[in-house]
Tab-separated table of C-alpha atoms and ligand atoms in Angstrom:
chain	number	residue	atom	x	y	z
A	29	MET	CA	-49.225	9.988	-58.300
A	30	SER	CA	-45.990	10.774	-58.977
A	31	ASN	CA	-43.967	9.332	-62.315
A	32	VAL	CA	-41.656	7.602	-60.004
A	33	LEU	CA	-44.301	5.894	-57.888
A	34	ASP	CA	-45.902	5.008	-61.052
A	35	LEU	CA	-42.730	3.517	-61.984
A	36	GLN	CA	-42.086	1.695	-59.045
A	37	ARG	CA	-45.834	0.376	-59.127
A	38	ARG	CA	-45.577	-1.233	-62.496
A	39	LEU	CA	-41.970	-2.761	-61.982
A	40	ILE	CA	-43.359	-4.567	-58.641
A	41	ALA	CA	-46.572	-5.463	-60.389
A	42	LEU	CA	-44.141	-7.387	-63.250
A	43	GLY	CA	-42.107	-9.026	-60.604
A	44	TYR	CA	-38.955	-6.646	-60.002
A	45	ASN	CA	-37.933	-5.079	-56.793
A	46	PRO	CA	-37.511	-1.324	-56.821
A	47	GLY	CA	-37.698	-1.367	-53.097
A	48	PRO	CA	-40.647	0.393	-51.193
A	49	ALA	CA	-42.916	2.137	-53.855
A	50	ASP	CA	-42.211	5.526	-52.114
A	51	GLY	CA	-41.874	7.843	-55.123
A	52	HIS	CA	-38.198	7.975	-54.276
A	53	ASP	CA	-35.620	7.451	-57.637
A	54	GLY	CA	-33.011	5.702	-55.446
A	55	PRO	CA	-29.940	3.085	-56.519
A	56	ARG	CA	-32.686	0.197	-56.093
A	57	THR	CA	-35.448	1.931	-58.352
A	58	LYS	CA	-33.050	2.299	-60.738
A	59	ALA	CA	-31.336	-1.323	-60.726
A	60	ALA	CA	-34.915	-2.426	-61.154
A	61	VAL	CA	-35.177	-0.471	-64.258
A	62	ARG	CA	-31.529	-1.565	-65.648
A	63	LEU	CA	-33.206	-5.407	-65.042
A	64	PHE	CA	-36.090	-4.466	-66.986
A	65	GLN	CA	-34.199	-2.846	-69.990
A	66	ILE	CA	-32.063	-5.940	-69.857
A	67	ALA	CA	-34.997	-8.583	-70.271
A	68	GLU	CA	-36.475	-5.985	-72.558
A	69	GLY	CA	-33.191	-5.920	-74.755
A	70	LEU	CA	-33.274	-1.995	-74.315
A	71	THR	CA	-30.584	0.581	-73.842
A	72	VAL	CA	-29.663	-0.491	-70.308
A	73	ASP	CA	-28.808	2.805	-68.855
A	74	GLY	CA	-31.538	2.677	-65.617
A	75	ILE	CA	-33.297	5.721	-66.697
A	76	ALA	CA	-37.147	5.447	-67.400
A	77	GLY	CA	-37.090	7.303	-70.950
A	78	PRO	CA	-39.754	7.110	-73.336
A	79	LEU	CA	-38.842	3.666	-74.993
A	80	THR	CA	-38.717	2.160	-71.573
A	81	TRP	CA	-42.126	3.725	-70.435
A	82	LEU	CA	-43.610	2.379	-73.684
A	83	ARG	CA	-42.682	-0.766	-72.993
A	84	LEU	CA	-43.628	-0.789	-69.313
A	85	LYS	CA	-47.105	0.284	-70.390
A	86	ASP	CA	-47.320	-2.319	-72.900
A	87	LYS	CA	-46.548	-4.795	-70.311
A	88	GLY	CA	-48.968	-3.504	-67.786
A	89	ALA	CA	-51.956	-6.154	-67.724
A	90	VAL	CA	-53.405	-4.141	-64.510
A	91	PRO	CA	-54.325	-1.145	-64.704
A	92	VAL	CA	-51.988	0.879	-61.982
A	93	ALA	CA	-54.502	2.483	-60.121
A	94	GLU	CA	-56.485	-0.800	-59.436
A	95	ALA	CA	-52.753	-2.139	-58.132
A	96	PRO	CA	-53.160	-3.052	-54.489
A	97	ALA	CA	-50.537	-0.796	-52.902
A	98	PRO	CA	-47.385	-2.687	-52.547
A	99	THR	CA	-45.750	-3.054	-49.183
A	100	SER	CA	-43.079	-5.256	-49.989
A	101	ILE	CA	-39.853	-3.654	-48.341
A	102	VAL	CA	-37.334	-6.948	-47.813
A	103	PRO	CA	-34.937	-7.231	-50.424
A	104	THR	CA	-35.896	-10.749	-52.080
A	105	GLU	CA	-32.093	-11.984	-51.656
A	106	TRP	CA	-32.637	-11.609	-48.036
A	107	MET	CA	-35.212	-14.417	-48.101
A	108	LEU	CA	-33.563	-17.485	-49.543
A	109	ALA	CA	-35.805	-20.447	-49.968
A	110	ALA	CA	-36.091	-23.012	-46.809
A	111	PRO	CA	-38.875	-24.405	-45.380
A	112	MET	CA	-39.851	-21.919	-42.196
A	113	LYS	CA	-42.707	-22.413	-39.693
A	114	ARG	CA	-43.295	-19.063	-37.925
A	115	ILE	CA	-42.178	-15.881	-37.178
A	116	ILE	CA	-40.878	-14.494	-33.837
A	117	VAL	CA	-40.484	-10.678	-33.269
A	118	HIS	CA	-38.269	-9.353	-30.605
A	119	TRP	CA	-37.037	-6.389	-29.523
A	120	THR	CA	-33.272	-5.865	-28.841
A	121	ALA	CA	-33.328	-4.104	-25.484
A	122	GLY	CA	-30.831	-1.959	-27.109
A	123	GLY	CA	-30.761	1.484	-28.964
A	124	HIS	CA	-32.038	2.440	-32.318
A	125	ILE	CA	-29.061	1.430	-34.208
A	126	ALA	CA	-28.393	-2.159	-34.886
A	127	SER	CA	-25.163	-3.121	-33.375
A	128	SER	CA	-22.943	-5.951	-33.932
A	129	LEU	CA	-24.345	-8.281	-31.324
A	130	ASP	CA	-27.955	-7.261	-32.612
A	131	ARG	CA	-27.058	-8.859	-35.711
A	132	GLU	CA	-25.867	-12.144	-34.478
A	133	HIS	CA	-29.145	-13.149	-32.957
A	134	TYR	CA	-31.659	-12.028	-35.629
A	135	HIS	CA	-31.938	-12.309	-39.078
A	136	ILE	CA	-33.571	-9.020	-39.961
A	137	LEU	CA	-33.385	-5.915	-37.443
A	138	VAL	CA	-35.403	-2.752	-38.161
A	139	GLU	CA	-34.141	0.493	-36.762
A	140	GLY	CA	-35.456	3.270	-35.344
A	141	ASP	CA	-36.331	5.317	-38.689
A	142	GLY	CA	-37.451	2.239	-40.075
A	143	THR	CA	-34.260	1.102	-42.072
A	144	LEU	CA	-33.961	-2.844	-42.404
A	145	VAL	CA	-30.769	-4.495	-41.418
A	146	ARG	CA	-29.944	-7.701	-42.244
A	147	GLY	CA	-28.308	-9.637	-38.980
A	148	HIS	CA	-25.380	-12.106	-39.908
A	149	PRO	CA	-27.242	-15.333	-39.692
A	150	TRP	CA	-29.099	-16.549	-43.067
A	151	ILE	CA	-32.767	-17.386	-42.788
A	152	PRO	CA	-31.838	-20.976	-43.777
A	153	ASP	CA	-29.486	-21.397	-41.164
A	154	ASN	CA	-32.347	-21.718	-38.743
A	155	VAL	CA	-34.342	-24.612	-40.475
A	156	SER	CA	-33.164	-27.100	-37.908
A	157	VAL	CA	-30.745	-26.063	-35.027
A	158	ALA	CA	-30.234	-29.209	-33.386
A	159	GLY	CA	-26.355	-29.838	-32.604
A	160	LYS	CA	-25.333	-26.393	-34.010
A	161	PRO	CA	-23.222	-24.315	-32.410
A	162	ALA	CA	-24.902	-21.023	-31.245
A	163	ASP	CA	-22.786	-18.736	-33.613
A	164	GLU	CA	-24.067	-20.776	-36.750
A	165	TYR	CA	-27.866	-19.647	-36.508
A	166	ALA	CA	-29.948	-16.908	-35.127
A	167	ALA	CA	-30.263	-17.716	-31.727
A	168	HIS	CA	-33.113	-15.427	-31.080
A	169	THR	CA	-35.615	-17.589	-28.582
A	170	LEU	CA	-35.061	-20.213	-26.192
A	171	ASN	CA	-35.350	-23.600	-27.530
A	172	ALA	CA	-37.682	-22.105	-30.129
A	173	ASN	CA	-35.200	-21.387	-32.904
A	174	SER	CA	-35.557	-24.533	-35.444
A	175	GLY	CA	-37.845	-23.177	-38.191
A	176	SER	CA	-38.290	-19.646	-36.648
A	177	ILE	CA	-37.036	-16.460	-38.585
A	178	GLY	CA	-36.504	-13.878	-35.607
A	179	VAL	CA	-37.257	-10.178	-36.348
A	180	SER	CA	-36.242	-7.516	-34.187
A	181	LEU	CA	-36.919	-4.106	-33.518
A	182	CYS	CA	-33.767	-2.080	-32.176
A	183	CYS	CA	-35.022	-0.352	-29.104
A	184	MET	CA	-36.078	0.034	-25.650
A	185	ALA	CA	-32.547	0.165	-24.012
A	186	GLY	CA	-33.048	0.632	-20.513
A	187	ALA	CA	-36.650	-0.358	-20.382
A	188	THR	CA	-38.624	-1.695	-17.301
A	189	GLU	CA	-42.099	-3.385	-17.288
A	190	SER	CA	-43.432	-2.363	-13.975
A	191	PRO	CA	-43.830	0.425	-13.549
A	192	PHE	CA	-43.526	1.197	-17.315
A	193	SER	CA	-40.611	3.009	-18.691
A	194	ALA	CA	-39.709	3.309	-22.356
A	195	GLY	CA	-36.331	3.869	-21.444
A	196	ARG	CA	-33.896	6.087	-23.625
A	197	ALA	CA	-34.640	4.355	-27.079
A	198	PRO	CA	-38.625	3.707	-27.321
A	199	MET	CA	-40.174	1.799	-30.035
A	200	THR	CA	-41.135	4.170	-32.640
A	201	ARG	CA	-44.293	3.952	-34.700
A	202	ALA	CA	-42.095	4.263	-38.131
A	203	GLN	CA	-40.383	1.048	-36.901
A	204	TRP	CA	-43.544	-0.545	-35.822
A	205	ASN	CA	-44.661	-0.070	-39.339
A	206	ALA	CA	-41.543	-1.094	-41.310
A	207	MET	CA	-41.909	-4.402	-38.875
A	208	THR	CA	-45.202	-5.369	-39.995
A	209	SER	CA	-44.455	-4.652	-43.423
A	210	VAL	CA	-41.236	-6.889	-42.890
A	211	VAL	CA	-43.586	-9.719	-41.657
A	212	ALA	CA	-46.142	-9.266	-44.564
A	213	ASP	CA	-43.196	-10.141	-46.812
A	214	LEU	CA	-42.007	-13.061	-44.799
A	215	CYS	CA	-45.423	-14.686	-44.948
A	216	ARG	CA	-45.890	-14.388	-48.303
A	217	ARG	CA	-42.115	-15.597	-49.299
A	218	TYR	CA	-42.569	-18.586	-46.885
A	219	GLY	CA	-46.370	-19.224	-47.105
A	220	ILE	CA	-46.746	-18.617	-43.422
A	221	ALA	CA	-50.074	-17.828	-42.280
A	222	VAL	CA	-50.866	-15.232	-39.833
A	223	THR	CA	-51.738	-17.180	-36.808
A	224	ASP	CA	-51.013	-16.402	-32.922
A	225	MET	CA	-48.678	-19.498	-32.966
A	226	THR	CA	-46.897	-18.798	-36.392
A	227	VAL	CA	-46.482	-14.908	-36.249
A	228	LEU	CA	-45.872	-13.862	-32.586
A	229	SER	CA	-43.788	-11.705	-30.272
A	230	HIS	CA	-41.187	-13.131	-28.165
A	231	ALA	CA	-43.522	-12.277	-25.250
A	232	GLU	CA	-46.096	-14.573	-26.414
A	233	VAL	CA	-43.927	-17.631	-27.110
A	234	GLN	CA	-44.653	-19.558	-23.729
A	235	THR	CA	-48.108	-18.981	-23.696
A	236	ASN	CA	-48.870	-19.845	-27.539
A	237	LEU	CA	-46.141	-22.329	-28.059
A	238	GLY	CA	-45.784	-23.738	-24.280
A	239	ILE	CA	-42.025	-23.249	-24.513
A	240	GLN	CA	-40.906	-21.630	-21.297
A	241	GLN	CA	-38.586	-18.654	-21.473
A	242	ARG	CA	-36.937	-16.613	-18.801
A	243	GLY	CA	-39.382	-13.252	-18.263
A	244	LYS	CA	-38.969	-11.926	-21.565
A	245	TRP	CA	-41.680	-9.026	-22.456
A	246	ASP	CA	-40.415	-8.267	-25.760
A	247	PHE	CA	-43.255	-6.802	-26.302
A	248	THR	CA	-46.275	-6.515	-23.683
A	249	ARG	CA	-45.881	-2.549	-24.562
A	250	LEU	CA	-45.788	-0.265	-27.352
A	251	ALA	CA	-44.366	3.032	-26.403
A	252	PHE	CA	-45.887	4.768	-29.159
A	253	ASP	CA	-49.303	3.349	-28.210
A	254	PRO	CA	-49.971	3.282	-24.541
A	255	SER	CA	-53.761	2.162	-24.802
A	256	VAL	CA	-52.129	-1.151	-26.054
A	257	VAL	CA	-51.118	-3.346	-22.889
A	258	GLY	CA	-50.181	-6.963	-22.789
A	259	ALA	CA	-48.723	-9.492	-24.894
A	260	LYS	CA	-51.781	-10.737	-26.390
A	261	ALA	CA	-52.911	-7.156	-27.157
A	262	CYS	CA	-49.952	-5.938	-28.859
A	263	GLY	CA	-49.740	-9.489	-30.609
A	264	ASP	CA	-53.107	-9.252	-32.221
A	265	LYS	CA	-52.592	-5.511	-33.107
A	266	MET	CA	-49.368	-6.822	-34.943
A	267	ARG	CA	-51.429	-9.883	-36.634
A	268	ALA	CA	-53.877	-7.591	-37.683
A	269	GLU	CA	-51.646	-4.833	-39.267
A	270	VAL	CA	-49.886	-7.468	-41.019
A	271	ARG	CA	-52.911	-9.460	-42.289
A	272	ALA	CA	-54.068	-5.780	-43.920
A	273	LYS	CA	-50.943	-5.585	-46.047
A	274	LEU	CA	-51.104	-9.390	-47.721
B	461	LIG	ZN1	-36.821	-11.701	-27.372
């Protein structure tokens, strides 16, 4: 294990957020080191020098080798406290980069390479949307926005369901994998259980929640895995992968 990966795992185990444990000493990792140094009364330079390491090892109740691989990727400041009931996952039917229009309709977007982008509405804006103008919350699912967090994969511009064509921005495995980590983070943060009524795709809303939609098929197909076909099969795959990350 690289030093940086070890560092990130120790910080995560202590409740800091160095971003994904990926072995890359980026700005979030440095910021987490600085916060740790402040909390510990160490010299604050964002660099894990010998004294910082000594203190980190002193604090490590769990041997790092036995710690579960952390999959947390959503910045904690994006997940403001609110009583949320479910997570509905979509695709944007746009390109691989989040547009400003995409950002109006979802809380969290996942770009083609797995990069996360925060939408304009905050998650608590969707606690109850009754009587609110549509630009004051994330309007992502017809008549099912209250209590629902909207996550969307930036992809599938120009796609058609039958015959299936993934269009010019097919869903990538990288963004799917990032999405299941995002959903796992949201489940942990908001205490949402992984069931087919609480973690579901837009294509499952009509069947699973009994709320009529307008022919939505996000998602009934996964461009990177053509063997998975249908809303339930795609939803079950998502839920199984989210559970594995919890
Ligand atoms: Zn949708």
